[in-house]
Coordinates of C-alpha atoms in Angstrom, one line a residue:
Chain I
M17 CA 2.2 17.8 -10.0
A18 CA 2.2 15.2 -12.8
E19 CA -0.6 13.5 -14.2
V20 CA -0.5 9.8 -14.4
R21 CA -2.4 6.7 -14.8
F22 CA -3.5 4.6 -12.0
G23 CA -1.3 1.7 -13.3
K24 CA 1.8 4.1 -13.5
A25 CA 1.1 5.4 -10.2
I26 CA 1.5 1.6 -8.8
N27 CA 4.5 1.0 -11.2
L28 CA 6.2 4.0 -9.5
A29 CA 5.7 3.0 -6.0
L30 CA 7.1 -0.1 -6.9
A31 CA 10.0 1.6 -8.7
D32 CA 10.8 3.9 -5.6
A33 CA 10.1 1.3 -3.1
L34 CA 12.9 -1.2 -4.8
E35 CA 15.4 2.0 -5.1
Q36 CA 15.2 3.0 -1.5
D37 CA 15.1 -0.4 0.3
P38 CA 17.1 -3.0 -0.8
A39 CA 15.0 -6.0 1.4
V40 CA 12.1 -5.0 -1.5
F41 CA 11.7 -8.0 -3.5
L42 CA 8.6 -8.4 -6.3
F43 CA 7.7 -11.8 -7.6
G44 CA 4.4 -13.1 -9.4
E45 CA 3.3 -14.3 -12.6
D46 CA 4.5 -12.9 -15.7
I47 CA 5.5 -9.5 -13.9
A48 CA 9.2 -9.7 -14.8
D49 CA 9.7 -10.2 -18.7
V50 CA 6.1 -9.4 -19.7
G51 CA 5.4 -6.9 -16.7
G52 CA 2.1 -8.2 -15.9
P53 CA -1.0 -8.5 -17.3
F54 CA -2.3 -5.0 -16.8
G55 CA 1.3 -3.5 -17.1
A56 CA 1.9 -2.7 -13.4
T57 CA 5.6 -4.1 -13.0
R58 CA 6.7 -3.2 -16.4
G59 CA 10.3 -2.1 -17.0
L60 CA 11.3 -2.8 -13.5
K61 CA 13.1 -6.0 -14.4
D62 CA 15.4 -3.8 -16.5
R63 CA 16.1 -1.8 -13.7
F64 CA 16.0 -3.8 -10.6
G65 CA 17.2 -7.2 -12.2
D66 CA 16.6 -10.4 -10.3
R67 CA 14.9 -8.4 -7.5
V68 CA 11.8 -9.0 -10.0
R69 CA 11.1 -12.4 -10.9
D70 CA 8.5 -14.3 -12.5
T71 CA 7.3 -17.1 -11.0
P72 CA 5.4 -20.5 -12.0
I73 CA 1.8 -20.7 -11.7
S74 CA 2.1 -21.6 -8.1
E75 CA 0.2 -19.4 -6.1
A76 CA -0.4 -21.3 -2.8
S77 CA 3.9 -21.8 -2.5
M78 CA 4.6 -18.4 -3.7
A79 CA 2.2 -17.0 -1.1
N80 CA 3.9 -18.8 1.4
A81 CA 7.4 -18.5 0.4
A82 CA 6.7 -14.8 1.0
V83 CA 5.8 -15.1 4.1
G84 CA 9.3 -17.3 4.6
A85 CA 11.2 -14.4 2.7
A86 CA 9.5 -12.0 4.9
L87 CA 10.7 -14.0 8.2
S88 CA 14.2 -13.8 7.0
G89 CA 14.9 -10.6 5.8
L90 CA 13.3 -9.2 2.6
K91 CA 9.9 -7.2 2.0
P92 CA 8.5 -9.4 -0.6
V93 CA 5.8 -7.9 -2.5
L94 CA 3.4 -10.9 -4.4
E95 CA 1.5 -10.1 -7.3
I96 CA -1.5 -12.3 -7.7
M97 CA -3.0 -11.4 -11.2
F98 CA -6.5 -11.7 -10.5
M99 CA -7.9 -11.7 -6.5
D100 CA -10.2 -14.8 -7.7
F101 CA -6.3 -16.7 -7.5
M102 CA -6.5 -15.5 -4.0
T103 CA -8.3 -18.6 -2.8
L104 CA -4.8 -20.4 -3.5
T105 CA -3.2 -18.2 -1.1
M106 CA -5.5 -18.6 1.6
D107 CA -3.4 -21.0 4.1
A108 CA -0.2 -18.8 3.7
L109 CA -2.3 -15.8 4.1
V110 CA -4.8 -17.1 7.1
N111 CA -2.8 -19.3 8.6
Q112 CA 0.5 -18.2 8.3
A113 CA 1.1 -14.4 7.6
A114 CA -1.8 -13.4 9.8
K115 CA -0.8 -15.7 12.8
V116 CA 3.1 -15.0 12.9
R117 CA 3.1 -12.2 15.1
Y118 CA 0.9 -13.3 18.1
M119 CA 1.1 -16.8 17.7
F120 CA 4.8 -16.6 18.1
G121 CA 4.5 -14.2 21.0
G122 CA 5.7 -11.1 19.2
Q123 CA 8.8 -12.2 18.1
A124 CA 8.5 -11.0 14.6
S125 CA 6.6 -9.0 11.9
V126 CA 5.6 -10.1 8.6
P127 CA 6.6 -7.3 6.3
M128 CA 4.9 -8.9 3.1
V129 CA 2.4 -7.1 0.5
V130 CA 0.1 -9.1 -1.9
R131 CA -1.2 -7.1 -4.8
T132 CA -4.3 -8.1 -6.4
P133 CA -6.8 -6.9 -9.0
H134 CA -10.3 -7.3 -8.2
G135 CA -13.7 -6.3 -9.9
G136 CA -15.7 -6.7 -13.0
G137 CA -17.0 -4.8 -15.7
I138 CA -15.1 -6.5 -18.6
S139 CA -16.7 -9.7 -18.8
A140 CA -13.9 -11.4 -17.3
G141 CA -16.5 -14.0 -16.1
P142 CA -17.0 -15.6 -12.5
Q143 CA -13.4 -16.4 -11.8
H144 CA -11.5 -13.2 -12.9
S145 CA -14.1 -10.7 -11.6
Q146 CA -14.7 -11.3 -7.8
C147 CA -14.5 -8.9 -5.0
L148 CA -13.2 -10.8 -2.2
E149 CA -11.4 -8.3 0.5
A150 CA -14.2 -8.8 3.1
W151 CA -12.6 -12.4 3.5
F152 CA -9.2 -10.9 4.4
A153 CA -10.6 -8.1 6.3
H154 CA -12.1 -10.8 8.3
V155 CA -8.9 -12.2 9.7
P156 CA -6.9 -10.9 12.8
G157 CA -3.3 -9.9 11.5
L158 CA -4.1 -8.5 8.0
K159 CA -4.4 -5.4 6.7
V160 CA -6.3 -4.1 3.6
I161 CA -6.3 -1.5 1.4
C162 CA -8.5 -0.4 -1.7
P163 CA -7.4 2.6 -3.5
S164 CA -9.6 4.6 -5.7
N165 CA -7.2 7.0 -7.4
P166 CA -3.4 7.3 -8.8
A167 CA -2.2 9.5 -5.7
D168 CA -3.7 7.2 -3.5
A169 CA -2.4 4.2 -5.2
Y170 CA 0.9 5.3 -5.1
G171 CA 1.1 6.6 -1.5
L172 CA -1.0 3.8 -0.1
L173 CA 1.3 1.2 -2.0
R174 CA 4.5 2.5 -0.6
A175 CA 2.6 2.3 2.7
A176 CA 1.8 -1.0 2.5
I177 CA 5.4 -1.9 1.5
A178 CA 6.8 0.1 4.7
D179 CA 4.3 -1.7 6.8
P180 CA 5.8 -4.4 9.3
D181 CA 2.6 -6.3 8.6
P182 CA 1.2 -8.2 6.1
V183 CA -0.8 -6.3 3.6
V184 CA -3.7 -7.4 0.8
F185 CA -3.4 -4.4 -1.5
V186 CA -6.3 -4.5 -3.7
E187 CA -6.5 -2.8 -7.2
N188 CA -9.9 -2.4 -9.0
K189 CA -9.4 -3.4 -12.9
A190 CA -11.3 -0.6 -13.9
L191 CA -9.2 2.1 -12.5
Y192 CA -5.8 0.8 -14.3
A193 CA -6.3 3.6 -17.0
M194 CA -7.8 6.3 -14.9
K195 CA -5.9 9.6 -14.6
G196 CA -5.0 11.7 -11.9
E197 CA -2.5 13.8 -10.3
L198 CA 0.8 12.9 -8.5
A199 CA 2.5 15.1 -6.2
E200 CA 6.6 15.7 -7.1
G201 CA 8.3 13.8 -4.1
A202 CA 4.7 12.0 -2.8
G203 CA 5.8 9.6 -0.3
P204 CA 3.9 7.0 1.7
E205 CA 0.4 7.7 3.4
S206 CA -1.2 6.7 6.4
I207 CA -3.1 3.3 6.5
G208 CA -6.5 3.4 7.9
K209 CA -7.4 7.2 7.1
A210 CA -10.6 8.1 5.3
R211 CA -10.8 11.0 3.1
T212 CA -14.0 13.2 2.4
V213 CA -14.0 13.5 -1.6
R214 CA -17.2 15.7 -1.5
A215 CA -18.8 17.4 1.2
G216 CA -22.1 17.5 2.0
R217 CA -25.1 17.6 4.6
D218 CA -28.1 15.7 3.7
A219 CA -26.2 11.9 3.5
T220 CA -23.1 10.3 4.2
V221 CA -22.2 7.8 1.3
V222 CA -18.8 5.8 2.2
A223 CA -17.2 3.6 -0.7
Y224 CA -13.7 2.7 -1.3
G225 CA -12.3 1.5 -4.7
A226 CA -14.1 2.1 -8.1
A227 CA -17.3 2.4 -5.9
V228 CA -16.0 5.5 -4.9
H229 CA -16.6 6.9 -8.5
T230 CA -20.3 5.7 -8.6
A231 CA -21.1 7.4 -5.5
E232 CA -19.6 10.6 -7.0
R233 CA -21.2 10.6 -10.0
A234 CA -24.3 9.9 -8.1
A235 CA -23.6 12.7 -5.8
G236 CA -22.9 15.0 -8.9
Q237 CA -26.8 14.2 -10.4
L238 CA -28.4 14.3 -6.6
A239 CA -26.8 17.8 -6.1
E240 CA -29.0 18.9 -9.0
Q241 CA -31.9 17.6 -7.5
G242 CA -31.1 19.4 -4.6
L243 CA -29.8 16.8 -2.0
E244 CA -25.7 17.4 -1.0
V245 CA -24.4 13.9 -0.5
E246 CA -21.0 13.8 1.4
V247 CA -18.9 10.8 -0.3
L248 CA -16.2 9.3 1.8
D249 CA -13.3 7.2 0.4
L250 CA -12.6 4.4 3.2
R251 CA -9.4 4.0 1.1
S252 CA -8.3 1.5 4.0
I253 CA -10.7 -1.8 4.9
Q254 CA -8.7 -3.3 7.1
P255 CA -8.3 -1.2 10.0
W256 CA -11.4 1.1 8.5
D257 CA -11.4 4.8 9.4
E258 CA -14.6 4.9 12.1
A259 CA -14.1 8.2 13.5
A260 CA -14.3 9.9 10.1
V261 CA -17.5 7.8 9.4
M262 CA -18.8 9.2 12.6
E263 CA -17.7 12.6 12.3
S264 CA -19.5 12.5 9.0
L265 CA -22.8 11.2 10.6
A266 CA -22.9 14.0 13.1
R267 CA -23.6 16.0 10.5
T268 CA -25.6 14.0 8.1
H269 CA -27.4 11.6 10.1
R270 CA -27.8 9.6 7.3
L271 CA -25.5 6.6 6.0
L272 CA -24.9 4.7 2.6
I273 CA -22.3 2.2 2.1
V274 CA -21.5 1.3 -1.5
H275 CA -19.1 -1.3 -2.6
E276 CA -18.8 -3.4 -5.5
A277 CA -18.2 -6.8 -3.7
V278 CA -21.5 -8.9 -2.7
E279 CA -23.6 -7.3 0.0
A280 CA -24.3 -10.4 2.2
F281 CA -21.7 -10.6 4.8
G282 CA -19.5 -7.8 3.3
V283 CA -17.7 -4.9 4.3
G284 CA -20.7 -2.5 4.4
A285 CA -22.5 -5.1 6.7
E286 CA -19.6 -4.7 9.0
I287 CA -19.3 -1.0 9.0
A288 CA -23.4 -0.7 8.9
A289 CA -23.5 -3.0 12.3
R290 CA -20.5 -0.8 13.9
I291 CA -22.3 2.7 13.3
G292 CA -25.7 1.0 14.5
E293 CA -23.7 0.0 17.8
I294 CA -22.0 3.4 18.1
G295 CA -23.7 5.9 16.1
F296 CA -27.7 5.1 16.8
D297 CA -28.3 8.3 18.1
E298 CA -27.1 10.1 15.6
L299 CA -29.3 8.0 12.8
D300 CA -32.2 9.5 11.4
A301 CA -32.8 7.0 9.1
P302 CA -32.0 3.0 9.1
I303 CA -28.4 2.3 7.4
M304 CA -28.4 1.2 4.1
R305 CA -25.9 -0.7 1.4
I306 CA -25.8 -0.5 -2.1
A307 CA -23.3 -3.8 -3.4
S308 CA -23.9 -6.8 -5.8
P309 CA -26.4 -9.0 -5.4
F310 CA -25.8 -12.6 -3.6
V311 CA -24.8 -14.0 -7.2
P312 CA -21.2 -15.2 -9.1
V313 CA -20.3 -12.4 -11.6
P314 CA -21.7 -13.4 -14.5
F315 CA -20.2 -12.9 -18.1
A316 CA -22.5 -11.3 -20.3
P317 CA -22.2 -7.7 -20.7
S318 CA -25.9 -7.3 -20.2
L319 CA -25.9 -9.7 -17.2
E320 CA -23.0 -7.9 -15.8
K321 CA -24.4 -4.6 -16.1
A322 CA -27.4 -5.7 -14.4
Y323 CA -25.1 -7.4 -11.5
Q324 CA -22.9 -4.1 -10.7
P325 CA -24.3 -1.5 -8.6
D326 CA -24.5 1.3 -10.5
A327 CA -25.1 5.5 -10.0
E328 CA -28.9 4.9 -10.7
A329 CA -29.0 2.7 -7.5
V330 CA -27.3 4.9 -5.8
I331 CA -29.1 7.6 -6.2
A332 CA -32.2 5.7 -5.5
A333 CA -31.2 4.5 -1.8
V334 CA -30.0 8.2 -0.9
R335 CA -33.5 9.4 -1.9
K336 CA -35.1 6.9 0.2
L337 CA -32.6 7.5 2.9
C338 CA -33.6 11.3 2.7
A339 CA -37.4 10.8 2.2
Chain N
M19 CA 41.1 -39.3 27.0
T20 CA 37.9 -38.5 24.9
T21 CA 38.9 -37.8 21.1
R22 CA 37.3 -35.6 19.0
K23 CA 35.3 -37.6 16.9
T24 CA 34.4 -39.3 20.7
A25 CA 33.1 -35.8 21.6
E26 CA 31.1 -35.4 18.7
L27 CA 29.5 -38.5 19.1
L28 CA 28.7 -37.8 22.7
E29 CA 27.4 -34.4 21.4
L30 CA 24.8 -36.1 19.3
Y31 CA 23.8 -38.8 21.8
E32 CA 23.1 -36.0 24.4
R33 CA 21.1 -33.9 22.0
M34 CA 19.0 -37.0 21.3
Y35 CA 19.1 -38.1 24.9
L36 CA 18.1 -34.5 25.7
I37 CA 14.8 -34.5 22.9
R38 CA 13.8 -37.8 24.4
Q39 CA 13.7 -37.1 27.7
V40 CA 11.8 -33.7 27.3
E41 CA 9.2 -35.6 25.2
L42 CA 8.8 -38.5 27.7
R43 CA 8.3 -35.6 30.3
L44 CA 5.9 -34.1 27.9
G45 CA 3.8 -37.0 27.6
R46 CA 3.5 -37.4 31.1
L47 CA 2.6 -33.9 31.7
F48 CA 0.1 -34.1 29.1
A49 CA -1.6 -37.5 30.7
D50 CA -1.6 -35.2 34.3
G51 CA -3.1 -32.2 32.8
E52 CA -0.3 -29.7 32.9
V53 CA 0.2 -29.7 29.2
P54 CA -3.3 -28.7 27.7
G55 CA -4.0 -29.1 24.0
F56 CA -2.5 -31.5 21.2
I57 CA 1.0 -32.7 21.4
H58 CA 2.4 -34.8 18.8
L59 CA 5.7 -36.7 20.1
S60 CA 8.6 -37.3 17.4
I61 CA 10.2 -40.1 20.3
G62 CA 12.0 -42.6 18.2
Q63 CA 12.5 -39.9 15.3
E64 CA 15.4 -37.7 17.5
A65 CA 18.2 -39.0 15.2
I66 CA 16.9 -36.5 12.1
A67 CA 16.7 -33.6 14.0
T68 CA 19.5 -34.0 15.6
G69 CA 21.9 -35.6 12.8
V70 CA 20.5 -32.5 10.5
A71 CA 20.7 -29.4 12.9
S72 CA 24.6 -30.9 13.7
V73 CA 25.8 -29.8 10.2
L74 CA 23.7 -26.1 10.5
R75 CA 25.0 -22.9 11.4
A76 CA 23.0 -20.2 13.5
D77 CA 22.6 -18.5 10.7
D78 CA 20.5 -21.5 8.8
S79 CA 17.1 -21.2 8.9
V80 CA 14.9 -24.2 9.8
A81 CA 10.8 -24.4 9.1
S82 CA 9.1 -27.7 11.1
T83 CA 6.1 -29.5 11.3
H84 CA 3.4 -30.2 14.0
R85 CA 5.9 -33.1 15.2
G86 CA 8.3 -30.1 15.7
H87 CA 9.7 -30.3 19.4
G88 CA 12.7 -32.0 18.1
H89 CA 13.7 -29.8 15.4
A90 CA 13.5 -26.7 18.1
L91 CA 15.5 -28.5 20.2
A92 CA 18.2 -29.6 17.8
K93 CA 18.4 -26.2 16.5
G94 CA 18.9 -24.9 20.2
V95 CA 15.7 -23.2 21.4
D96 CA 15.9 -22.7 25.0
V97 CA 14.6 -25.8 27.1
E98 CA 13.1 -23.7 29.9
R99 CA 11.4 -21.4 27.6
F100 CA 10.1 -24.3 25.6
F101 CA 8.4 -25.9 28.7
L102 CA 7.0 -22.4 30.0
E103 CA 5.2 -22.5 26.4
L104 CA 3.9 -25.9 26.1
M105 CA 2.3 -25.5 29.7
A106 CA 0.6 -22.2 29.0
K107 CA 2.9 -19.5 30.5
E108 CA 3.4 -15.9 29.9
E109 CA 7.4 -16.3 30.1
G110 CA 7.0 -19.0 27.4
M111 CA 8.7 -18.8 24.0
C112 CA 5.3 -17.6 22.3
K113 CA 4.1 -16.3 25.6
G114 CA 1.6 -19.3 25.5
R115 CA -0.3 -18.4 22.4
G116 CA 1.1 -20.9 20.3
G117 CA 1.7 -24.2 22.0
S118 CA 3.4 -27.4 21.1
M119 CA 2.3 -26.7 17.4
H120 CA 3.9 -23.4 17.1
V121 CA 7.3 -23.5 19.0
A122 CA 9.6 -21.1 17.5
D123 CA 12.5 -19.0 17.9
L124 CA 13.1 -16.5 14.8
S125 CA 16.7 -15.1 16.5
I126 CA 18.2 -18.5 15.9
G127 CA 16.4 -19.3 12.8
M128 CA 14.0 -21.5 13.9
L129 CA 10.7 -20.5 12.1
G130 CA 8.2 -22.3 13.9
A131 CA 6.6 -25.4 14.2
N132 CA 3.5 -25.6 11.9
A133 CA 0.3 -27.1 12.4
I134 CA -0.9 -27.1 8.2
V135 CA 1.0 -30.0 6.6
G136 CA 3.0 -29.2 4.0
A137 CA 3.3 -25.4 5.0
S138 CA 7.0 -25.6 6.2
I139 CA 7.9 -26.7 2.6
P140 CA 7.3 -23.2 0.8
I141 CA 7.8 -21.3 4.3
A142 CA 11.5 -23.0 3.9
L143 CA 11.7 -22.2 0.2
G144 CA 10.7 -18.6 0.7
S145 CA 13.4 -18.1 3.7
A146 CA 16.1 -19.6 1.1
L147 CA 15.2 -16.9 -1.5
A148 CA 15.6 -14.5 1.3
H149 CA 19.3 -16.0 1.8
Q150 CA 19.8 -16.0 -1.8
V151 CA 18.5 -12.3 -2.5
R152 CA 20.5 -11.2 0.3
G153 CA 23.6 -12.7 -1.0
T154 CA 24.7 -15.1 2.1
D155 CA 25.8 -18.5 2.2
A156 CA 23.0 -19.3 4.8
L157 CA 20.6 -22.0 3.9
A158 CA 17.4 -23.2 4.7
V159 CA 15.8 -26.4 5.6
A160 CA 12.3 -28.0 5.4
F161 CA 11.3 -30.5 7.5
F162 CA 8.4 -32.7 6.7
G163 CA 6.4 -35.8 7.0
D164 CA 5.9 -38.6 4.3
G165 CA 2.3 -37.4 5.1
A166 CA 3.3 -33.7 3.3
M167 CA 4.3 -35.8 0.1
A168 CA 0.7 -35.7 -1.1
E169 CA 0.2 -32.1 -0.5
G170 CA 0.6 -29.8 -3.7
T171 CA 3.1 -27.1 -1.8
L172 CA 5.8 -30.3 -1.8
H173 CA 5.2 -30.5 -5.8
E174 CA 5.6 -26.5 -6.3
S175 CA 8.5 -26.0 -4.1
L176 CA 10.5 -28.7 -5.5
N177 CA 10.0 -27.1 -9.0
M178 CA 10.5 -23.5 -7.5
A179 CA 13.6 -24.5 -5.7
A180 CA 15.2 -26.2 -8.7
L181 CA 14.0 -23.6 -11.3
W182 CA 15.7 -20.6 -8.9
Q183 CA 18.5 -23.2 -7.8
L184 CA 17.7 -22.2 -4.0
P185 CA 19.6 -22.9 -1.1
L186 CA 17.2 -25.3 0.4
V187 CA 17.5 -28.8 1.7
F188 CA 13.5 -31.0 1.8
V189 CA 14.2 -33.1 4.6
C190 CA 11.9 -35.9 4.9
E191 CA 11.4 -37.6 8.0
N192 CA 9.2 -41.0 6.6
N193 CA 8.0 -42.7 9.7
G194 CA 5.3 -45.0 7.1
W195 CA 2.2 -43.4 8.9
A196 CA 0.5 -40.3 7.4
E197 CA -1.7 -39.5 10.6
F198 CA -3.5 -42.9 10.9
S199 CA -2.8 -44.4 7.3
P200 CA 0.0 -45.9 6.2
T201 CA 1.6 -43.9 3.8
S202 CA 1.4 -46.9 1.3
R203 CA -2.3 -45.8 1.2
Q204 CA -1.6 -42.1 0.4
F205 CA 1.0 -41.7 -2.0
V206 CA 1.8 -43.9 -5.2
A207 CA 4.8 -42.0 -6.3
S208 CA 8.2 -42.0 -4.3
L209 CA 10.3 -39.0 -3.2
D210 CA 13.5 -40.2 -5.2
K211 CA 11.9 -40.1 -8.3
L212 CA 9.8 -37.2 -7.8
A213 CA 13.4 -35.2 -6.9
G214 CA 14.4 -36.8 -10.2
A215 CA 11.9 -35.7 -12.0
F216 CA 12.8 -32.1 -10.7
G217 CA 16.7 -32.9 -11.5
I218 CA 17.4 -32.6 -7.6
P219 CA 19.9 -34.9 -6.1
Y220 CA 18.3 -37.1 -3.6
A221 CA 19.7 -39.0 -0.8
R222 CA 18.4 -41.5 1.4
A223 CA 19.5 -43.2 4.9
D224 CA 18.6 -45.0 7.9
G225 CA 16.7 -42.4 10.1
R226 CA 17.8 -44.3 13.6
D227 CA 21.4 -43.8 12.9
V228 CA 22.3 -40.3 13.9
Q229 CA 25.8 -41.0 12.1
A230 CA 24.1 -41.6 9.1
V231 CA 21.5 -38.5 8.9
A232 CA 24.5 -36.2 9.7
K233 CA 26.8 -37.7 7.1
A234 CA 24.1 -37.4 4.4
S235 CA 23.3 -34.0 5.8
E236 CA 26.7 -32.8 5.6
R237 CA 26.9 -34.1 2.0
A238 CA 23.8 -32.1 1.0
V239 CA 24.7 -29.1 3.2
A240 CA 28.0 -28.4 1.4
A241 CA 26.6 -28.6 -2.0
V242 CA 23.9 -26.5 -1.3
R243 CA 25.8 -24.0 0.6
A244 CA 28.6 -24.2 -2.1
G245 CA 25.9 -22.6 -4.8
K246 CA 24.9 -25.7 -6.0
G247 CA 21.2 -25.6 -5.6
P248 CA 18.5 -27.6 -3.5
R249 CA 18.9 -31.3 -2.3
V250 CA 16.1 -33.8 -1.3
L251 CA 17.1 -36.1 1.9
E252 CA 14.7 -38.5 2.6
F253 CA 15.0 -40.5 6.0
T254 CA 13.2 -43.7 7.0
T255 CA 12.2 -43.9 10.6
H256 CA 9.7 -44.9 13.2
R257 CA 6.9 -43.3 15.1
F258 CA 7.2 -44.9 18.5
R259 CA 3.8 -43.2 19.8
G260 CA 0.3 -42.4 18.4
H261 CA -0.4 -39.7 15.9
Y262 CA -1.1 -37.4 18.8
E263 CA -0.8 -38.2 22.8
G264 CA -4.0 -40.4 23.8
D265 CA -3.9 -41.5 20.2
P266 CA -5.3 -45.1 20.9
Q267 CA -3.7 -46.6 17.5
K268 CA -6.3 -49.2 16.7
Y269 CA -5.0 -48.6 13.1
R270 CA -1.5 -50.1 13.9
D271 CA -1.1 -53.7 14.6
A272 CA 0.4 -55.3 17.6
D273 CA 3.4 -56.8 16.2
E274 CA 4.6 -53.5 14.9
L275 CA 4.2 -51.6 18.1
S276 CA 6.0 -54.3 20.1
G277 CA 9.1 -54.0 17.6
L278 CA 9.4 -50.6 18.0
G279 CA 12.5 -50.9 20.3
E280 CA 14.8 -52.5 18.0
H281 CA 14.6 -48.9 16.0
D282 CA 15.3 -46.9 18.8
P283 CA 18.2 -44.5 17.8
L284 CA 19.7 -44.2 21.4
S285 CA 20.1 -48.0 21.8
L286 CA 21.6 -47.9 18.5
L287 CA 24.5 -45.4 19.2
E288 CA 25.3 -46.6 22.6
P289 CA 27.1 -49.8 21.7
R290 CA 29.2 -47.0 19.4
L291 CA 29.8 -45.0 22.3
A292 CA 31.2 -47.9 24.3
K293 CA 33.4 -48.8 21.4
A294 CA 34.7 -45.8 21.3
G295 CA 35.7 -46.0 25.0
V296 CA 32.9 -43.8 26.7
A297 CA 32.5 -45.9 29.9
D298 CA 29.0 -46.1 31.3
A299 CA 29.8 -43.9 34.3
Q300 CA 30.5 -41.2 31.9
L301 CA 27.1 -41.9 30.4
Q302 CA 25.3 -42.3 33.6
S303 CA 26.5 -39.0 34.7
L304 CA 25.6 -37.3 31.0
H305 CA 22.1 -38.9 31.8
E306 CA 21.8 -37.5 35.1
A307 CA 22.8 -34.0 33.9
V308 CA 20.2 -33.9 31.0
D309 CA 17.5 -35.2 33.5
A310 CA 18.3 -32.5 36.0
R311 CA 18.1 -29.8 33.5
V312 CA 14.6 -31.0 32.3
D313 CA 13.4 -31.0 35.8
A314 CA 14.5 -27.8 36.7
A315 CA 13.0 -26.6 33.2
V316 CA 9.5 -28.1 34.3
E317 CA 9.7 -26.9 37.9
R318 CA 10.7 -23.3 36.5
A319 CA 7.5 -23.7 34.0
R320 CA 5.4 -24.7 36.5
K321 CA 6.0 -21.4 38.2
G322 CA 5.7 -19.3 35.5
S323 CA 2.9 -16.8 35.1
A324 CA -0.6 -17.3 33.3
P325 CA -0.6 -15.3 30.0
D326 CA -2.3 -11.9 29.6
F327 CA -4.9 -11.9 27.1
E328 CA -4.9 -7.9 26.7
A329 CA -1.5 -7.8 26.6
G330 CA -1.6 -10.1 23.5
R331 CA -4.1 -8.1 21.8
A332 CA -1.0 -5.6 21.0
D333 CA 0.9 -8.2 19.0
V334 CA -2.1 -9.1 16.5
Y335 CA -0.3 -6.2 14.7
T336 CA 3.1 -4.3 14.9
Q337 CA 3.1 -1.8 17.5
T338 CA 4.7 1.1 15.3
G339 CA 4.2 4.3 17.7
A340 CA 2.4 6.1 14.7
A341 CA -0.8 7.5 15.4

């Protein structure tokens, strides 16, 4: 075991994938010479040369080039500097990458990964802070992953690169500096498996990415008040681990979903609707969600603090669920 | 006796004639309701697909447009499986899931027709990138129409292709019509100047003349294959039919429509074949053979089975066998 930061775990996963598979190819804005705005690709160009390339600021064509490269033998890993810029890649992801396998009758897979950071908390403003993962989870053919810790960042990124289908790999900016254990010889994790990060009997809180830590903080405080909350880290949003949520619900009979993305039409809405259909008999209270309000992410630190869902909101929701 | 040059000429003629007959037949099948959806015919433009493909290798890749039947047939897709697809059958090249705008055969480097204007360009760019990174001397061709000249993907891809000296041939089929509007009302620049701005060698040829197309393509392909970076080709041509079948074309004046016959690439080649010593009877038997091939493909397609919706679900994602 070694302690690494989240950003370093990403870097190690990329390095190991490049090392093990000559088809892996990294490209993106300022990822090669500078190593990316968050340092995730630092040093990789020195090690792997031309397989790690800086691109011009042309997101739409870079993403479509990833599709073409994947169809011609590469496993491209594209970095889109902020998730807000994913809006420029929508044709490539939605119309091309997601469709190819089905639309061409199963002739080919599109083994590409788009890595992109989401999330607020650093006063980056309305166009550098958004969590748009639900958009991609809505498109048949795409997978969407969002790790919450360094070990998962490594294992799930390895899995995403090895996966034959297009994956949107979302990294929360607030987590890059987070430290955690990474096992020696760690390899790819399974995509689509949730993990119980804290066991409890009174309520289930489902979260992903940085919101997992918000949920854990809330659970710690709730435990002092005598409420034992089970925290499930979803890890993968598309596909999501319905069985794990049902299994936990069968013990707790109460469900809260927490995420940093806007609540309306979000990942939590899908989980709530689905569990409402298949888990109704298990529920002792209405399913609740804690997520961001239907407002753009504001710039001022005070406004952003008011915007982001925090542990207090989770605590209040759990207390209401268990009342 | 047929010389090698005459044989090559006959081959070009036969390929153009095949594309013409396939599309004429599609027009009738569409009118009779046997081909559903939208079809965009390339009648009048056959010389470009044929001339370009005549200088490509099997491992070269081609990304095409919504008007892509000719490109697919010229690259060598199976005519029966082509009709099966357009007639919405399970045995079609895309199992009836793509249709006219998505004909593709990855096994021969046909990366697909594409319903998004301008998408073929960065997809071909990515394919060229894969050829470069993998160290082969294969190249990619991006077919696009004049309507795509106003798309950002062209401008981004010209830049990236030049920057990375990619083995990519940009092939513009300029038929003067961007869907329902004349190009003059859509695009203020010109492709030669645009290519020049990026330092990419440009050549223009008469897109009605398959020999001129083949000659220009041969030069471009030789340079690209020799590692000299991308090339831009522009072929002027004429769209004999509407933007789509059934388009009443009220936006085109009667003189243009009635004069289209003068621009027929097949009629242009026929006197040259005669001059080269090809007898009328020989041409007649070529026509009969191709007609019989098309008839047989249509008959086969009529006997195809209805696509299976449930089986198709398995192709949204690659089935890896993993849990």
